[in-house]
Coordinates of C-alpha atoms and ligand atoms in Angstrom, one line a residue:
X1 CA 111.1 94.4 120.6
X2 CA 111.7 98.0 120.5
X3 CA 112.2 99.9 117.2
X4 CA 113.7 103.1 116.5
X5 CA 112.4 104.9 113.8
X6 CA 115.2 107.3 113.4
X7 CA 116.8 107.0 110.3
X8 CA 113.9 104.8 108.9
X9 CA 112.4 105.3 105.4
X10 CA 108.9 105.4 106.1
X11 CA 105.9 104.9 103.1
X12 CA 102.3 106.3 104.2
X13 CA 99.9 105.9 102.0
X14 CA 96.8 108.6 101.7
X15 CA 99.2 111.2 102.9
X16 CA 97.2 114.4 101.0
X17 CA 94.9 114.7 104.1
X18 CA 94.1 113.7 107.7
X19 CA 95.9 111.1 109.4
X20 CA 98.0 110.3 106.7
X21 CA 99.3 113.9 106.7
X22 CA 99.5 114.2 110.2
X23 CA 101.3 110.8 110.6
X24 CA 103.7 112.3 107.9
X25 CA 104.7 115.1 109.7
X26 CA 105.1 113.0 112.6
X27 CA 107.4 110.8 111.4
X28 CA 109.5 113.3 109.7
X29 CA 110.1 115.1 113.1
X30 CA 111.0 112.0 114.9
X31 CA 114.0 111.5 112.2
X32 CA 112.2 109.4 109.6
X33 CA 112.5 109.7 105.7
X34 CA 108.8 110.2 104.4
X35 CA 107.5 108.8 100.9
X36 CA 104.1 110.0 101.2
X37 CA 101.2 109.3 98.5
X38 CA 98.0 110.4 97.5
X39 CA 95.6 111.8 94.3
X40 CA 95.6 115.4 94.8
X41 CA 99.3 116.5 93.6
X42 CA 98.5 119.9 95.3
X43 CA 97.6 119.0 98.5
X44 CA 100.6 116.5 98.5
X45 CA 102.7 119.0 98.0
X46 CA 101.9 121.1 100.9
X47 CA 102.5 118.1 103.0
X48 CA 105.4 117.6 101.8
X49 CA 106.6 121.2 102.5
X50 CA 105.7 120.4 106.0
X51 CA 107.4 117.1 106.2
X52 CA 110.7 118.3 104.4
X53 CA 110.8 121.2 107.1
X54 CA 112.1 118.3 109.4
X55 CA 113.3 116.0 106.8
X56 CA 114.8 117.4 103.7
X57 CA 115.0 114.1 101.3
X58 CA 111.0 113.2 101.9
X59 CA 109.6 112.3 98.4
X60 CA 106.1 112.1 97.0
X61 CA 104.0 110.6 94.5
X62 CA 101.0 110.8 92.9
X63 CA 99.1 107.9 92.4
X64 CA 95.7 106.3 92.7
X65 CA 96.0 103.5 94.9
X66 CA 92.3 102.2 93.5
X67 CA 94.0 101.1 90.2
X68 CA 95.7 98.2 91.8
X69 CA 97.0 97.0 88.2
X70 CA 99.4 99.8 89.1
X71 CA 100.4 99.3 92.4
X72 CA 103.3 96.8 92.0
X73 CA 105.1 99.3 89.5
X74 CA 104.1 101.7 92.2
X75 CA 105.7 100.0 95.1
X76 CA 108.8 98.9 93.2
X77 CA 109.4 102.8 92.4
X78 CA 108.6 104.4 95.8
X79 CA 111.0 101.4 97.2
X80 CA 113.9 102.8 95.1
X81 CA 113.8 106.1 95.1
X82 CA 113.4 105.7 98.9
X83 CA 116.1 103.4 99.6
X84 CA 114.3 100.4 100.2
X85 CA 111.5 100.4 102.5
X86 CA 111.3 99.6 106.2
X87 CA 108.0 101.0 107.5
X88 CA 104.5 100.5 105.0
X89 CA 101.8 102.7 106.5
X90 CA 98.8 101.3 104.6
X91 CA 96.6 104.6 105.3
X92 CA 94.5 105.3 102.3
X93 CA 91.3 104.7 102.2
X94 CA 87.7 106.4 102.0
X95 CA 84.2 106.2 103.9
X96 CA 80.9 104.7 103.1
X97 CA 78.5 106.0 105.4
X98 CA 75.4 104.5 103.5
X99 CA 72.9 101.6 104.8
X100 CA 72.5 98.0 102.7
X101 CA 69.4 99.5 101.2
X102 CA 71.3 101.8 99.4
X103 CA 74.4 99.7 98.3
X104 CA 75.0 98.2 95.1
X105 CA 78.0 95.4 94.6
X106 CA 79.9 97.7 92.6
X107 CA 80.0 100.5 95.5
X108 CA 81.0 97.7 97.6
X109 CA 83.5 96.6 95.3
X110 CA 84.7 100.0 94.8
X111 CA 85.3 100.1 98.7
X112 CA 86.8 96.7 98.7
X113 CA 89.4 98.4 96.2
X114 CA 90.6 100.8 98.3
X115 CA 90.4 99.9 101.5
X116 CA 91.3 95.7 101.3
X117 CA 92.7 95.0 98.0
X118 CA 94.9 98.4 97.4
X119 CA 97.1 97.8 100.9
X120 CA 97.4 94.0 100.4
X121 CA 99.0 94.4 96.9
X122 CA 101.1 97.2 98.4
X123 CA 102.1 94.8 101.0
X124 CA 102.9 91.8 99.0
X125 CA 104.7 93.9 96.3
X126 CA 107.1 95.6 99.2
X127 CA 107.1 92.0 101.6
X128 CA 110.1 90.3 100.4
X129 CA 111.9 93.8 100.8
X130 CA 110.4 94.5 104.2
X131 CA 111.8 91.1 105.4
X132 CA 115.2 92.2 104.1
X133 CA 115.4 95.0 106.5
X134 CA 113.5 93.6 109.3
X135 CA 110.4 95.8 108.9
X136 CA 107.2 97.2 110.2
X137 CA 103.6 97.0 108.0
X138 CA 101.2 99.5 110.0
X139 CA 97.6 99.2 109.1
X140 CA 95.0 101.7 109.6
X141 CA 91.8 100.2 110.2
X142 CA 89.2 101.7 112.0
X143 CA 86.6 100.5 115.3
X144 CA 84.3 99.7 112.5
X145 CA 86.4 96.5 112.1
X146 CA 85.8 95.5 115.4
X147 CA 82.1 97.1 116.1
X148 CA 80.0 97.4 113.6
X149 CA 78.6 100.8 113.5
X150 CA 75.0 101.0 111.5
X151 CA 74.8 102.6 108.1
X152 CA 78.5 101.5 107.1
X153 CA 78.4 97.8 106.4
X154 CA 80.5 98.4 103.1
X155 CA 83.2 99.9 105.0
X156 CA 83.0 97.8 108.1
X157 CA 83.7 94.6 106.0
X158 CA 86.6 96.3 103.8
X159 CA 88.3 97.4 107.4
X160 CA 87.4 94.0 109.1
X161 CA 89.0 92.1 106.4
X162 CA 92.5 94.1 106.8
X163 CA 92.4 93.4 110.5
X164 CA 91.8 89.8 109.9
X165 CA 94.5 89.7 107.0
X166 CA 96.7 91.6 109.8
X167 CA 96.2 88.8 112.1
X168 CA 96.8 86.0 110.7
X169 CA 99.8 87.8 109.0
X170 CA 101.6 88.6 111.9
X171 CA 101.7 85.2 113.1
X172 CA 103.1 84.1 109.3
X173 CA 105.9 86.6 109.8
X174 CA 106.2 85.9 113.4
X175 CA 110.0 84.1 112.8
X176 CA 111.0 87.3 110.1
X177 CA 111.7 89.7 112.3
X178 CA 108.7 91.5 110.1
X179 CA 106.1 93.0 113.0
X180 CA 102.5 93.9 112.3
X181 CA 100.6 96.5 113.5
X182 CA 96.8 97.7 113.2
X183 CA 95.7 101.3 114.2
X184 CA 92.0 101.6 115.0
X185 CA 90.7 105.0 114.9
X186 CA 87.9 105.7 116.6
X187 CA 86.3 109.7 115.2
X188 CA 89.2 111.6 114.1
X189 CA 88.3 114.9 112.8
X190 CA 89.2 114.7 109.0
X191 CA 87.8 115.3 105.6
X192 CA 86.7 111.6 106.1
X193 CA 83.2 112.8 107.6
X194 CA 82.5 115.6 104.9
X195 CA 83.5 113.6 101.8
X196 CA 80.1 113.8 99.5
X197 CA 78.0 110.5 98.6
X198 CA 78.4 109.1 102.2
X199 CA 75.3 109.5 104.8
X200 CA 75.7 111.8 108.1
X201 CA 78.0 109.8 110.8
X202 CA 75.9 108.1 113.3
X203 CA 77.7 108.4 116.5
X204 CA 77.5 109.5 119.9
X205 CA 81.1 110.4 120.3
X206 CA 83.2 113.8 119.6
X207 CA 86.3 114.1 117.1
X208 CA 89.4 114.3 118.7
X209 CA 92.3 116.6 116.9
X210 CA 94.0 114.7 114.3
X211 CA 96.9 115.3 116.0
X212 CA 95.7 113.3 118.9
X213 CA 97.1 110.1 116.5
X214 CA 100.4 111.1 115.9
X215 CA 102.1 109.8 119.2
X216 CA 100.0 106.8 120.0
X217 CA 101.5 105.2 116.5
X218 CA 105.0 106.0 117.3
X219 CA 104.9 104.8 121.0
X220 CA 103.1 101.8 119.4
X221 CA 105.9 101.1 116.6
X222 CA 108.1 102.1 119.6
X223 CA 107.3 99.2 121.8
X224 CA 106.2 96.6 119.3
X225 CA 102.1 96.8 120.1
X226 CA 99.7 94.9 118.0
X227 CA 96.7 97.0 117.8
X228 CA 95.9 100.5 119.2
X229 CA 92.6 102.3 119.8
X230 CA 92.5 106.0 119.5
X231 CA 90.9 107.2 121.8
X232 CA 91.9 104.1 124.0
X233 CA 88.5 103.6 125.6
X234 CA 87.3 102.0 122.8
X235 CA 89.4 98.9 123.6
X236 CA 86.2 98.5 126.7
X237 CA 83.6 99.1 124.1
X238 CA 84.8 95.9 121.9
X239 CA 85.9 94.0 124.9
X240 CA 82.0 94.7 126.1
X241 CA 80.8 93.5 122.8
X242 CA 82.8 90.8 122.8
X243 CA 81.0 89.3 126.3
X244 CA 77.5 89.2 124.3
X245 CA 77.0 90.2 120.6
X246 CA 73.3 89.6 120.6
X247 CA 72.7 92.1 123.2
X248 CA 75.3 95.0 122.0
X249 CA 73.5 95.2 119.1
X250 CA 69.8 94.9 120.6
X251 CA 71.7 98.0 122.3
X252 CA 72.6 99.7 119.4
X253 CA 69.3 99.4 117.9
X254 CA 67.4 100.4 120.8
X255 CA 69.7 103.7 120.6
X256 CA 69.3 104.1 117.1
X257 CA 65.5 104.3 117.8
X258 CA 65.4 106.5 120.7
X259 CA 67.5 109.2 118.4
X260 CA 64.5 108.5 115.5
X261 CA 61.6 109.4 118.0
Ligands
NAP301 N1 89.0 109.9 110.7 C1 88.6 108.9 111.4 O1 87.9 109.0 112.4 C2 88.9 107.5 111.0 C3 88.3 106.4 111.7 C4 88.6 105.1 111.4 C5 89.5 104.9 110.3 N2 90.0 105.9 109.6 C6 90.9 105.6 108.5 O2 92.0 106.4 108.4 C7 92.5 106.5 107.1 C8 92.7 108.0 106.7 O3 91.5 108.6 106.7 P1 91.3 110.2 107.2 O4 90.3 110.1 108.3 O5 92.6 110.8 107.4 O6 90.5 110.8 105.9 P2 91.0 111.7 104.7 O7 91.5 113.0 105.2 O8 89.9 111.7 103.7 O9 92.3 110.9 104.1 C9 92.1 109.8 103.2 C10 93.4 109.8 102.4 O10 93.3 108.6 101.5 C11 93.7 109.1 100.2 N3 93.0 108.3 99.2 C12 91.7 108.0 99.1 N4 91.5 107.3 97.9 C13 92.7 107.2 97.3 C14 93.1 106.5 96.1 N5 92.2 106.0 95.3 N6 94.4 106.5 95.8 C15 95.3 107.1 96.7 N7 95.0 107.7 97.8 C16 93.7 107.7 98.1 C17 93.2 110.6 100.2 O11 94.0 111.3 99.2 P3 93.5 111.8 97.8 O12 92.1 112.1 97.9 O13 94.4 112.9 97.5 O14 93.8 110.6 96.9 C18 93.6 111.0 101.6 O15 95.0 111.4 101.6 C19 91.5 105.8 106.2 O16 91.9 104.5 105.9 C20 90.2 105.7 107.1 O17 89.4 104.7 106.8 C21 89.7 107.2 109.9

């Protein structure tokens, strides 16, 4: 099932910054056309700048993908001025680094928004499209979906819930010649971590270079991969979870207290 994405028009979502932006730039210089998205007009544009460098028709919008009454006008727009569609990189999405104690349902909801609700209206808006052309929906998750880091239970839920939705939507569109994918990041350095209102990340583990992202996606589209982990090793960390939930998380508590002492 290999793809080439030469020629493609690509939509990434949360383009302004981070992987989005880097992702952007990627595809551009492997011979994509880029719609890329975001809040911040100005820091969209500068992507843009970048993106056009290597692909001169790359268009953007601004929008805010947490007004989801929005999004199907959105989509239908992006989708013509584009072309029609054939790869939906559902990258937006913010943090919420802050323990249950702290949470109320509307910042969960808020969360939800963005991270669950946003992408799957974007998707079902652009699906009967991206069948059309035999497309490719690329999800970025996170290891959160699959691990359960402390302190961001709000966040963990909203990125476990587009992994399950990826799941069980791949196998849907098995027959449409439609292919799924899910990127889980593992810590990427991005604005993600400085963003205000969110706790300070609780992690043994250093930040690779954005960049780091950019070729693991496109191999992955490439060769028709489900689900990435960037860095890698963290595939071992959820397969170890996996063997014994009860005692990874005895684990992580344990380590959680030894940095307290
Ligand atoms: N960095 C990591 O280690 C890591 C790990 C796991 C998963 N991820 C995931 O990777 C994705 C990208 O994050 P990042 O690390 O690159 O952080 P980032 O630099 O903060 O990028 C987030 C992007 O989402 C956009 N966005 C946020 N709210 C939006 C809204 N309401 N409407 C439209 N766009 C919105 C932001 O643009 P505007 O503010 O301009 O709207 C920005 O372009 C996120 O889904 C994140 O959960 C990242």
């Amino acid at each position: 099932m290999s793809y080439d994405i030469r020629g493609k028009n690509v939509l990434v979502t949360g383009a302004s910054s981070g992987i989005g932006a880097a992702l952007a730039e990627g595809f551009a210089r492997a011979g994509a056309v880029v719609g890329i998205c975001a809040r911040r007009a100005e820091r969209l544009a500068e992507v843009l700048t970048r993106v056009r460098a290597h692909s001169p028709t790359s268009q953007m919008w601004t929008v805010d993908l947490a007004r989801l009454d929005g999004i199907s006008e959105f989509a239908q727009r992006a989708d013509s001025a584009l072309g029609g569609i054939d790869v939906l990189v559902n990258n937006a999405g913010i943090p919420k680094r802050k323990k249950v104690q702290s949470l109320t349902s509307g910042i969960v909801e808020e969360v939800m928004a963005i991270n669950y609700f946003s992408p799957i209206r974007l998707t079902l808006a652009l699906l009967p499209r991206l069948i059309e052309r035999r497309g490719r929906i690329v999800n970025i998750s996170s290891v959160a979906a699959r691990l359960g880091p402390p302190g961001e239970a709000a966040y963990t839920a909203s990125k476990a819930a587009l992994t399950g939705w990826s799941e069980s939507m791949l196998i849907d569109l098995a027959e449409t010649g439609v292919s799924v994918h899910v990127v889980n990041p593992g810590v990427i350095d991005t604005e993600l971590f400085t963003l205000p209102d969110n706790d300070e990340l609780v992690a043994p583990v250093e930040a690779l270079p954005v960049e780091d992202i950019v070729n693991p996606v496109l191999e992955q589209l490439a060769s028709g991969t489900f689900e990435i982990y960037v860095p890698e090793w963290f595939v071992n960390v959820v397969g170890g979870k996996f063997t014994d939930t009860g005692k990874y998380f005895d684990g992580s508590i344990a380590w959680l207290r030894s940095q307290n002492q």
